[in-house]
Coordinates of C-alpha atoms in Angstrom, one line a residue:
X24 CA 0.0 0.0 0.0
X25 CA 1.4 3.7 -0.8
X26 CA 2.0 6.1 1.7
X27 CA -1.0 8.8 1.6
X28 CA -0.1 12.6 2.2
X29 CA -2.0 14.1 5.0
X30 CA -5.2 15.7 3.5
X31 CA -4.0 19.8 3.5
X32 CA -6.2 22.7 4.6
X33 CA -7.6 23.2 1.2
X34 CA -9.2 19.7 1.0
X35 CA -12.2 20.0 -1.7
X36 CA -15.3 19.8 0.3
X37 CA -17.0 17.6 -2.7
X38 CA -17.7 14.0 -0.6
X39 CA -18.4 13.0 -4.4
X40 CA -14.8 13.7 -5.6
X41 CA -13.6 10.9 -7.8
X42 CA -16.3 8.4 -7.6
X43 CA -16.9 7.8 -10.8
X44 CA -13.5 7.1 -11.3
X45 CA -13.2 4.5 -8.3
X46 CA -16.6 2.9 -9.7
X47 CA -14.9 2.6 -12.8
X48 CA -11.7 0.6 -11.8
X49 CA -13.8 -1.7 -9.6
X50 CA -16.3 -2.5 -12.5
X51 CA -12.3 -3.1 -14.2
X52 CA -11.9 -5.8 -11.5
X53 CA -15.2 -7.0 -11.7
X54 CA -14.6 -7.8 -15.3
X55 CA -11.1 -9.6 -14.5
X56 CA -12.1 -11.9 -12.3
X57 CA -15.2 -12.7 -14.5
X58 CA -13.2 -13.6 -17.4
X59 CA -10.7 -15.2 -15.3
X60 CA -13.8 -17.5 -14.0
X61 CA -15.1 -17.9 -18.4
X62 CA -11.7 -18.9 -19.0
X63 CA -11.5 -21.3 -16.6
X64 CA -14.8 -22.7 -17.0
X65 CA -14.1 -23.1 -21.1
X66 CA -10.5 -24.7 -20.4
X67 CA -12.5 -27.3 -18.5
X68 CA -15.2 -28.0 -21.3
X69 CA -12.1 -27.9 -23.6
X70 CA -10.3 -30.8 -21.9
X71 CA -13.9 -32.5 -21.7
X72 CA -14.4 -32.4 -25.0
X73 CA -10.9 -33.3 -26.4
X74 CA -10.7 -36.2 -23.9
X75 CA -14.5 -37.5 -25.1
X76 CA -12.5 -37.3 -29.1
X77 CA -9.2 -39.0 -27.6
X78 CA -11.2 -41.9 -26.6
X79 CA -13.4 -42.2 -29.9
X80 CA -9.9 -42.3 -31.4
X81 CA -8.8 -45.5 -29.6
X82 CA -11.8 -46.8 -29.7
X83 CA -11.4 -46.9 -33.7
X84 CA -7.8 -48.0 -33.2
X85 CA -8.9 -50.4 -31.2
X86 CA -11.3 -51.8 -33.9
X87 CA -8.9 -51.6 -36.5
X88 CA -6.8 -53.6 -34.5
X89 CA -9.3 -56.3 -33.6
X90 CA -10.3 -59.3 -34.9
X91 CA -13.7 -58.1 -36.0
X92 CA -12.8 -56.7 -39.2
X93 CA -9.6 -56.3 -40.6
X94 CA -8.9 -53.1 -42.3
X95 CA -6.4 -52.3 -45.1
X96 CA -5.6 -48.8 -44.8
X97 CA -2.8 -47.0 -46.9
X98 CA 0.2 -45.8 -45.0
X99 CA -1.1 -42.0 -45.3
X100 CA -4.3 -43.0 -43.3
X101 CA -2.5 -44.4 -40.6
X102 CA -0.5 -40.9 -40.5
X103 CA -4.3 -39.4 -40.7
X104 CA -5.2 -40.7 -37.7
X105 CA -2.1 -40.4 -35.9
X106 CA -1.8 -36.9 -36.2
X107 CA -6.1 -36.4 -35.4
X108 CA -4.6 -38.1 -32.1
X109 CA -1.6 -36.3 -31.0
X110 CA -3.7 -32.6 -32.1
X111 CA -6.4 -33.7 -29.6
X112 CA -3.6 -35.3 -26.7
X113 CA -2.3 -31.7 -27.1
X114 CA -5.6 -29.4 -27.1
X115 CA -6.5 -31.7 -23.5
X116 CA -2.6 -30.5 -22.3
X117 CA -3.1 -27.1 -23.2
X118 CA -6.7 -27.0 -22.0
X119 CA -4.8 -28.3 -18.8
X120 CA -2.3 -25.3 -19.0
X121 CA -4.9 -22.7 -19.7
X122 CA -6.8 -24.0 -16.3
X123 CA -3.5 -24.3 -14.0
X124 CA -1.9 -21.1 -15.6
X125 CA -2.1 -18.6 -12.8
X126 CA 0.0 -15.2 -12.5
X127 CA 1.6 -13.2 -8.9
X128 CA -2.0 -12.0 -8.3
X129 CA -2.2 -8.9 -6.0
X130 CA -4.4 -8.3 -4.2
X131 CA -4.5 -5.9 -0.8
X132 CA -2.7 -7.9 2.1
X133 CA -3.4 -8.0 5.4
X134 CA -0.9 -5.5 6.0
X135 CA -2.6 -3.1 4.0
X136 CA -6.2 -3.6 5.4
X137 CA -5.0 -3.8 9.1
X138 CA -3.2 -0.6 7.5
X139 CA -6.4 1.0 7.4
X140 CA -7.9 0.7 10.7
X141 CA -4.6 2.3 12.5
X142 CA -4.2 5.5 14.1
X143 CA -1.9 6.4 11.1
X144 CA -4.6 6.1 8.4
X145 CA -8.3 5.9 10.0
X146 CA -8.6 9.6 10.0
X147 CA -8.0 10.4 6.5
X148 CA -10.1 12.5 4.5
X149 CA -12.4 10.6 2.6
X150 CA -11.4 11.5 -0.9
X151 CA -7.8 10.1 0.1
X152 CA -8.9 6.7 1.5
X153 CA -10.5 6.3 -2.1
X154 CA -8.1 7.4 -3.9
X155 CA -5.6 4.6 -2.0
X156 CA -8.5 1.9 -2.6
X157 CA -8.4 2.9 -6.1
X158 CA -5.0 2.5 -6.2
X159 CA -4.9 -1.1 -4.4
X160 CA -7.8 -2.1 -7.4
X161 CA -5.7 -1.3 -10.4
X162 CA -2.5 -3.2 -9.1
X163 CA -4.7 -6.0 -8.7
X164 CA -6.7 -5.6 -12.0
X165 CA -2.8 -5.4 -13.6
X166 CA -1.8 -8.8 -12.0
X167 CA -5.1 -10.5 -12.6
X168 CA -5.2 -9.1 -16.1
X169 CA -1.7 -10.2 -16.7
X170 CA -2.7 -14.0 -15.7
X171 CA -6.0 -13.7 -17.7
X172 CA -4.0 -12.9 -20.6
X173 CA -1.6 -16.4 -20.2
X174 CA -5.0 -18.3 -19.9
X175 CA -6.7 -16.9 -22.8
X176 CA -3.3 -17.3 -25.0
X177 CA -3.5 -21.8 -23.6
X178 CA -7.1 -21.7 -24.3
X179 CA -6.9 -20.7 -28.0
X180 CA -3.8 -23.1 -28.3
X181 CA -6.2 -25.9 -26.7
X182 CA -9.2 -24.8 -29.4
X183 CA -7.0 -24.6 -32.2
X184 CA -5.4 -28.1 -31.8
X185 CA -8.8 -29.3 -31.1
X186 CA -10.2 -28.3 -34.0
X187 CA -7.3 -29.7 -35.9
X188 CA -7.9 -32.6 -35.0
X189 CA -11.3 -32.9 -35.8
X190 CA -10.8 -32.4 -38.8
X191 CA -8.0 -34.4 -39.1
X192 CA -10.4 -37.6 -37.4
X193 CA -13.3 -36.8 -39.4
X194 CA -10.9 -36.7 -42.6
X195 CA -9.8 -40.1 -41.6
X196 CA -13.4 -41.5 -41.0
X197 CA -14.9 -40.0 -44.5
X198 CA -11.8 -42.0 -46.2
X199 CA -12.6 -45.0 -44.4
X200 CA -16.1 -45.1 -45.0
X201 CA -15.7 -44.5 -48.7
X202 CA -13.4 -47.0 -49.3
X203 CA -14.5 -51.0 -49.5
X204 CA -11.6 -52.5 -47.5
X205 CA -13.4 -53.7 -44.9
X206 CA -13.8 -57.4 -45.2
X207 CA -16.4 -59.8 -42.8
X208 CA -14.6 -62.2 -40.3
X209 CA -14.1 -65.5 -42.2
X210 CA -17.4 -68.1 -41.9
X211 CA -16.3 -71.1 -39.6
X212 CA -17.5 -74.7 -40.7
X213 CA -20.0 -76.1 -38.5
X214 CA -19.9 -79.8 -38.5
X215 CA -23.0 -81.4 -37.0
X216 CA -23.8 -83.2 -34.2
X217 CA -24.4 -87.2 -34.6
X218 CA -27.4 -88.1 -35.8
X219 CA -28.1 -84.6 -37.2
X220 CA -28.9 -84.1 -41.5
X221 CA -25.5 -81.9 -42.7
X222 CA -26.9 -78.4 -43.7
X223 CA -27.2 -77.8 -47.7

């Protein structure tokens, strides 16, 4: 916290001196810590939704890995899907990054409040004590802002790579599904039981 001046013997007698000013840099901090809160809220549906895709993905891996079906795919399909995978492993890291990501927040310590209530400041003029609150709000809207920023910068990385590899996945599906490589399991012989007329 800064060190006031003693209000002087010309003090404006205005109690309304620099309101709207102090109004405006707490609606500031209002806004910070609601985008800090949208940020953090998308990061999470972020990860949500890449992890849902990162499962689909192995799920189709594990398919055309099976014994089910076996697949012939071309080397460059294989690469398809590979990178559809490692965009969406990276859009769930960096939704993870925009969500942990957190800057030297400031906000007015103890100190500063307990500040308040002694001898040294409690009898300020009122116009002072605002303009020191005022002053307390914009370091903290600079700090918060400042971490708001890093979160922002992961959560575009997180919707970017995302959306990468969507496309990427549903690239690899549309060639799958046009293409006639998939071949039913073989038919097993049934021999029958003794007694029992051999099928035609």
């Amino acid at each position: 916290m800064t060190d006031p001046q003693p209000p002087s013997a010309d003090d404006p007698t205005d109690p309304d001196q620099g309101r709207e000013w102090v109004e405006f840099i707490g609606k500031e901090l209002d806004r910070e810590y609601t985008r800090r809160d949208t940020i953090n809220a998308r990061s999470a549906a972020s990860i949500t939704s890449a992890t849902a895709l990162v499962t689909i993905s192995l799920a189709v891996i594990a398919v055309i890995r099976g014994d089910h079906y076996t697949v012939g795919l071309a080397a460059w399909k294989v690469w398809l899907l590979g990178g559809a995978l490692m965009c969406l492993l990276a859009a769930v890291i960096f939704g993870i990054l925009a969500g942990a990501t957190a800057s030297k927040f400031r906000i007015a310590s103890t100190t500063d409040m307990t500040r308040m209530l002694s001898a040294e400041l409690w009898g300020y003029h009122l116009i002072d004590a605002r303009n020191e609150t005022a002053k307390l709000n914009i370091n903290a809207v600079r700090t918060l802002r400042a971490g708001n920023t890093a979160k922002f910068r992961f959560l575009v990385l997180a919707l970017l790579t995302q959306a990468l590899g969507v496309l990427l996945l549903g690239t690899f599906a549309i060639t799958v599904i046009a293409d006639n490589s998939l071949t039913p399991p073989a038919t097993t012989t049934v021999l029958p039981a003794p007694g029992e007329a051999s099928p035609r």
